[in-house]
């Protein structure tokens, strides 16, 4: 990889304190939830995109799954590798950009959690092409009919959070659903300007369909409060459960109302 993108710089600097974030404290319950949704065979292969410090990858490897974790940040991956060694489990860690990676294999399922790459836009990234490239790469990494589970920022919550003043002052763009902010990756470090994209459910169905996946369900995916409930306007993150399809035109029948 060439020069660091903003998110790579952000997470490289954030890595030492990432797991202090309160939203990382529910990993065991999240892994139970994942395994119920994904109905995997023992020992199945799992691709974790934007795996971060590997908290889901390692918990899944502990339960006997063959896990590959991909991340843009070498510092997050270094933390992940240390934690896997301490847990005495094997995970394949790959330093790659989810918008560009070559699928390292064919997987029984994929996860992309807590905005693991999806919607974390680099300064020059197009708000439609960025998520679509990630979906295409994940779809190409999956065996036919394999499932994928994502949690992504909910556009309706973002629309309710911002005002016309925020739009005028450049903090939120309702045309692209991108929020722009500056935050220091950790105390004492200079702020990094970052762009985050939120999604509305209908466009998610369409984006997944373009990438050859059919959305099966959308659940409450807010960190710390995953649940099979009807989405409301304030749900911070949407969980998407999807299945790879071989014929994109067959997608429409798979969608179930939640
Ligand atoms: C909020 S963290 C989520 C980490 C992990 N999935 C979790 O639930 O704890 C987002 C992760 O996505 C990674 N990331 C951001 N953009 C990426 C990209 N284009 N390709 C791969 N990883 C990316 C970051 O480095 C970071 O580790």
Short mmCIF file of C-alpha atoms and ligand atoms in Angstrom, two decimals:
data_model
loop_
_atom_site.label_atom_id
_atom_site.label_comp_id
_atom_site.label_asym_id
_atom_site.label_seq_id
_atom_site.Cartn_x
_atom_site.Cartn_y
_atom_site.Cartn_z
CA UNK A 1 0.00 0.00 0.00
CA UNK A 2 1.13 3.57 -0.67
CA UNK A 3 0.57 6.72 1.44
CA UNK A 4 -1.63 6.28 4.50
CA UNK A 5 -5.29 7.17 4.09
CA UNK A 6 -6.95 9.25 6.80
CA UNK A 7 -8.63 6.21 8.38
CA UNK A 8 -5.41 4.23 8.35
CA UNK A 9 -3.65 7.13 10.10
CA UNK A 10 -6.57 7.47 12.52
CA UNK A 11 -6.72 3.78 13.50
CA UNK A 12 -2.93 3.35 13.60
CA UNK A 13 -2.87 6.10 16.23
CA UNK A 14 -6.05 4.89 17.97
CA UNK A 15 -5.01 1.20 18.21
CA UNK A 16 -3.50 1.34 21.74
CA UNK A 17 -6.83 2.55 23.22
CA UNK A 18 -9.38 1.06 20.78
CA UNK A 19 -10.60 -1.58 23.21
CA UNK A 20 -11.21 1.06 25.91
CA UNK A 21 -14.20 2.21 23.86
CA UNK A 22 -17.47 1.23 25.53
CA UNK A 23 -18.87 -0.08 22.23
CA UNK A 24 -16.28 -2.88 22.21
CA UNK A 25 -17.49 -4.41 25.48
CA UNK A 26 -20.17 -6.80 24.17
CA UNK A 27 -18.08 -9.12 22.04
CA UNK A 28 -19.19 -12.43 23.61
CA UNK A 29 -22.91 -11.63 23.23
CA UNK A 30 -22.32 -10.35 19.69
CA UNK A 31 -20.57 -13.58 18.74
CA UNK A 32 -23.52 -15.61 20.12
CA UNK A 33 -25.84 -13.47 18.02
CA UNK A 34 -23.66 -13.86 14.91
CA UNK A 35 -23.55 -17.61 15.21
CA UNK A 36 -27.34 -17.84 15.57
CA UNK A 37 -27.87 -15.68 12.47
CA UNK A 38 -25.22 -17.32 10.32
CA UNK A 39 -26.05 -21.00 11.09
CA UNK A 40 -22.54 -22.21 10.24
CA UNK A 41 -21.19 -25.76 10.17
CA UNK A 42 -18.49 -26.53 12.75
CA UNK A 43 -15.09 -25.35 11.50
CA UNK A 44 -16.62 -23.14 8.77
CA UNK A 45 -14.47 -20.37 7.23
CA UNK A 46 -15.21 -16.74 8.14
CA UNK A 47 -13.88 -13.52 6.58
CA UNK A 48 -13.84 -10.57 9.03
CA UNK A 49 -13.55 -7.33 7.03
CA UNK A 50 -12.27 -4.31 8.98
CA UNK A 51 -11.46 -6.73 11.80
CA UNK A 52 -9.71 -4.08 13.90
CA UNK A 53 -8.08 -5.53 17.00
CA UNK A 54 -9.64 -8.88 16.15
CA UNK A 55 -12.13 -9.12 19.00
CA UNK A 56 -14.73 -11.03 16.91
CA UNK A 57 -12.15 -12.96 14.86
CA UNK A 58 -10.42 -14.26 17.97
CA UNK A 59 -13.66 -15.19 19.76
CA UNK A 60 -14.80 -17.05 16.63
CA UNK A 61 -11.43 -18.83 16.27
CA UNK A 62 -11.77 -19.91 19.92
CA UNK A 63 -15.05 -21.57 18.97
CA UNK A 64 -13.31 -23.56 16.27
CA UNK A 65 -13.94 -21.49 13.12
CA UNK A 66 -11.26 -20.82 10.49
CA UNK A 67 -11.02 -17.04 10.49
CA UNK A 68 -9.29 -14.53 8.21
CA UNK A 69 -9.21 -10.89 9.35
CA UNK A 70 -8.57 -8.02 6.93
CA UNK A 71 -7.78 -4.48 8.03
CA UNK A 72 -6.30 -1.26 6.68
CA UNK A 73 -4.43 -0.44 9.89
CA UNK A 74 -1.21 -2.33 10.60
CA UNK A 75 -1.32 -1.13 14.23
CA UNK A 76 -4.83 -2.53 14.76
CA UNK A 77 -3.63 -5.81 13.19
CA UNK A 78 -0.54 -5.88 15.43
CA UNK A 79 -2.85 -5.65 18.46
CA UNK A 80 -5.01 -8.40 16.97
CA UNK A 81 -2.01 -10.68 16.40
CA UNK A 82 -0.82 -10.15 20.00
CA UNK A 83 -4.29 -10.95 21.34
CA UNK A 84 -4.55 -14.10 19.20
CA UNK A 85 -1.17 -15.30 20.48
CA UNK A 86 -2.27 -14.64 24.06
CA UNK A 87 -5.50 -16.58 23.42
CA UNK A 88 -3.52 -19.37 21.76
CA UNK A 89 -5.64 -19.35 18.60
CA UNK A 90 -4.75 -19.03 14.94
CA UNK A 91 -6.27 -16.34 12.71
CA UNK A 92 -4.94 -15.31 9.29
CA UNK A 93 -4.38 -11.53 9.44
CA UNK A 94 -4.18 -9.60 6.17
CA UNK A 95 -3.15 -5.97 5.83
CA UNK A 96 -5.36 -4.73 2.99
CA UNK A 97 -7.83 -2.08 1.92
CA UNK A 98 -11.33 -3.59 1.76
CA UNK A 99 -12.11 -1.52 -1.34
CA UNK A 100 -9.23 -3.17 -3.24
CA UNK A 101 -8.29 -6.56 -1.83
CA UNK A 102 -8.09 -9.71 -3.88
CA UNK A 103 -10.21 -12.35 -2.16
CA UNK A 104 -7.79 -14.60 -0.29
CA UNK A 105 -10.16 -17.57 -0.59
CA UNK A 106 -13.80 -18.64 -0.77
CA UNK A 107 -15.54 -18.30 2.58
CA UNK A 108 -18.62 -19.80 4.23
CA UNK A 109 -19.54 -16.36 5.56
CA UNK A 110 -18.31 -12.78 6.00
CA UNK A 111 -18.75 -10.23 8.74
CA UNK A 112 -18.09 -6.49 8.60
CA UNK A 113 -18.92 -5.02 11.98
CA UNK A 114 -19.06 -1.66 13.66
CA UNK A 115 -18.32 0.21 10.41
CA UNK A 116 -15.44 -2.12 9.62
CA UNK A 117 -14.46 -0.19 6.45
CA UNK A 118 -18.03 0.08 5.06
CA UNK A 119 -18.80 3.82 4.88
CA UNK A 120 -15.49 4.95 6.39
CA UNK A 121 -14.57 7.17 3.45
CA UNK A 122 -11.07 8.33 2.62
CA UNK A 123 -10.86 12.03 1.61
CA UNK A 124 -11.17 11.25 -2.11
CA UNK A 125 -13.59 8.31 -1.85
CA UNK A 126 -16.86 8.39 -3.74
CA UNK A 127 -19.81 7.79 -1.36
CA UNK A 128 -21.43 5.22 -3.67
CA UNK A 129 -18.37 3.51 -5.13
CA UNK A 130 -16.65 3.01 -1.74
CA UNK A 131 -19.36 0.80 -0.20
CA UNK A 132 -20.07 -0.85 -3.54
CA UNK A 133 -16.42 -1.88 -4.00
CA UNK A 134 -16.38 -3.39 -0.52
CA UNK A 135 -19.61 -5.27 -1.17
CA UNK A 136 -18.30 -6.53 -4.51
CA UNK A 137 -15.08 -7.77 -2.93
CA UNK A 138 -16.95 -9.47 -0.09
CA UNK A 139 -19.43 -11.02 -2.51
CA UNK A 140 -16.56 -12.40 -4.63
CA UNK A 141 -15.05 -13.89 -1.46
CA UNK A 142 -18.17 -15.88 -0.62
CA UNK A 143 -19.24 -19.35 -1.67
CA UNK A 144 -22.65 -19.42 -3.40
CA UNK A 145 -25.50 -18.91 -0.89
CA UNK A 146 -23.05 -17.99 1.89
CA UNK A 147 -24.26 -15.37 4.34
CA UNK A 148 -22.79 -12.01 5.31
CA UNK A 149 -23.56 -9.83 8.31
CA UNK A 150 -22.80 -6.10 8.52
CA UNK A 151 -23.46 -3.29 10.96
CA UNK A 152 -23.49 0.17 9.37
CA UNK A 153 -24.50 3.71 10.34
CA UNK A 154 -28.23 4.42 10.01
CA UNK A 155 -29.07 7.35 7.74
CA UNK A 156 -32.36 8.21 9.45
CA UNK A 157 -30.63 8.69 12.80
CA UNK A 158 -28.01 10.83 11.11
CA UNK A 159 -30.68 12.95 9.40
CA UNK A 160 -32.38 13.53 12.76
CA UNK A 161 -29.10 14.46 14.42
CA UNK A 162 -28.10 17.26 12.03
CA UNK A 163 -29.66 20.65 11.29
CA UNK A 164 -29.66 22.97 8.31
CA UNK A 165 -26.94 24.96 10.11
CA UNK A 166 -24.76 21.82 10.13
CA UNK A 167 -25.33 21.47 6.40
CA UNK A 168 -24.45 25.13 5.75
CA UNK A 169 -21.30 24.77 7.84
CA UNK A 170 -20.18 21.57 6.11
CA UNK A 171 -20.65 19.05 8.94
CA UNK A 172 -23.22 16.98 7.05
CA UNK A 173 -24.10 16.57 3.39
CA UNK A 174 -27.64 15.21 2.88
CA UNK A 175 -26.93 14.51 -0.80
CA UNK A 176 -24.24 11.97 -0.01
CA UNK A 177 -25.21 11.14 3.62
CA UNK A 178 -21.63 11.92 4.64
CA UNK A 179 -20.70 13.54 7.94
CA UNK A 180 -17.34 15.29 8.17
CA UNK A 181 -15.63 15.77 11.50
CA UNK A 182 -12.25 16.22 13.11
CA UNK A 183 -11.26 14.18 16.11
CA UNK A 184 -7.98 13.31 17.77
CA UNK A 185 -7.37 9.54 17.56
CA UNK A 186 -6.28 9.69 21.19
CA UNK A 187 -5.64 12.23 23.87
CA UNK A 188 -2.72 14.52 23.11
CA UNK A 189 -2.60 13.79 19.36
CA UNK A 190 -3.61 16.25 16.61
CA UNK A 191 -7.14 15.91 15.18
CA UNK A 192 -7.63 13.95 11.96
CA UNK A 193 -10.33 15.05 9.48
CA UNK A 194 -12.55 12.05 8.71
CA UNK A 195 -15.66 11.30 6.62
CA UNK A 196 -18.33 8.79 7.62
CA UNK A 197 -21.23 7.67 5.47
CA UNK A 198 -24.66 6.58 6.71
CA UNK A 199 -27.18 4.50 4.74
CA UNK A 200 -30.93 4.23 4.43
CA UNK A 201 -32.44 0.73 4.23
CA UNK A 202 -33.75 0.94 0.67
CA UNK A 203 -30.36 1.91 -0.76
CA UNK A 204 -28.74 -0.89 1.22
CA UNK A 205 -31.05 -3.41 -0.44
CA UNK A 206 -30.08 -1.95 -3.82
CA UNK A 207 -26.33 -1.76 -3.11
CA UNK A 208 -26.28 -5.35 -1.89
CA UNK A 209 -28.25 -6.46 -4.94
CA UNK A 210 -25.77 -4.72 -7.28
CA UNK A 211 -23.00 -6.67 -5.56
CA UNK A 212 -24.80 -10.00 -6.00
CA UNK A 213 -26.18 -10.32 -2.49
CA UNK A 214 -29.74 -10.42 -1.30
CA UNK A 215 -30.74 -8.75 1.97
CA UNK A 216 -32.57 -11.25 4.16
CA UNK A 217 -33.13 -9.10 7.22
CA UNK A 218 -32.28 -5.76 8.76
CA UNK A 219 -32.15 -5.67 12.54
CA UNK A 220 -31.19 -3.27 15.27
CA UNK A 221 -27.40 -3.20 15.07
CA UNK A 222 -26.51 -0.42 17.49
CA UNK A 223 -23.33 -1.42 19.34
CA UNK A 224 -24.24 -2.78 22.76
CA UNK A 225 -27.87 -3.31 21.78
CA UNK A 226 -28.09 -5.78 18.90
CA UNK A 227 -31.57 -7.21 18.55
CA UNK A 228 -34.17 -8.66 16.20
CA UNK A 229 -36.48 -5.67 16.34
CA UNK A 230 -38.13 -3.31 13.87
CA UNK A 231 -35.77 -0.46 13.02
CA UNK A 232 -36.80 2.92 14.31
CA UNK A 233 -35.57 6.30 13.15
CA UNK A 234 -33.09 6.65 16.01
CA UNK A 235 -31.36 3.28 15.67
CA UNK A 236 -27.71 4.32 15.39
CA UNK A 237 -26.54 1.27 13.44
CA UNK A 238 -28.41 -1.07 11.13
CA UNK A 239 -27.53 -4.76 11.04
CA UNK A 240 -27.84 -6.29 7.59
CA UNK A 241 -28.03 -10.05 7.13
CA UNK A 242 -27.53 -10.97 3.49
CA UNK A 243 -26.96 -13.99 1.31
CA UNK A 244 -24.84 -14.32 -1.82
CA UNK A 245 -26.95 -15.04 -4.84
CA UNK A 246 -25.80 -16.44 -8.12
CA UNK A 247 -28.51 -14.73 -10.18
CA UNK A 248 -28.93 -11.03 -9.20
CA UNK A 249 -32.42 -10.99 -10.72
CA UNK A 250 -33.57 -13.61 -8.20
CA UNK A 251 -32.89 -11.22 -5.33
CA UNK A 252 -36.29 -9.63 -4.87
CA UNK A 253 -38.02 -12.75 -3.53
CA UNK A 254 -35.61 -13.18 -0.63
CA UNK A 255 -36.43 -9.92 1.14
CA UNK A 256 -38.61 -10.38 4.22
CA UNK A 257 -40.33 -7.52 5.98
CA UNK A 258 -39.11 -7.06 9.56
C1 LIG B 1 -14.59 0.96 14.26
S1 LIG B 1 -13.34 -0.19 13.82
C2 LIG B 1 -14.25 -1.75 13.87
C3 LIG B 1 -13.33 -2.91 14.16
C4 LIG B 1 -14.02 -4.23 14.42
N1 LIG B 1 -14.80 -4.69 13.30
C5 LIG B 1 -14.87 -4.16 15.68
O1 LIG B 1 -16.08 -4.41 15.60
O2 LIG B 1 -14.30 -3.86 16.73
C6 LIG B 1 -13.16 0.04 12.05
C7 LIG B 1 -12.00 -0.75 11.47
O3 LIG B 1 -12.10 -0.70 10.05
C8 LIG B 1 -10.80 -0.55 9.52
N2 LIG B 1 -10.90 0.06 8.18
C9 LIG B 1 -11.27 1.32 7.86
N3 LIG B 1 -11.27 1.48 6.54
C10 LIG B 1 -10.86 0.28 6.01
C11 LIG B 1 -10.64 -0.18 4.68
N4 LIG B 1 -10.85 0.60 3.62
N5 LIG B 1 -10.22 -1.46 4.51
C12 LIG B 1 -10.01 -2.28 5.58
N6 LIG B 1 -10.20 -1.88 6.85
C13 LIG B 1 -10.62 -0.63 7.07
C14 LIG B 1 -10.09 0.35 10.53
O4 LIG B 1 -8.68 0.27 10.42
C15 LIG B 1 -10.64 -0.21 11.84
O5 LIG B 1 -9.82 -1.23 12.36
#
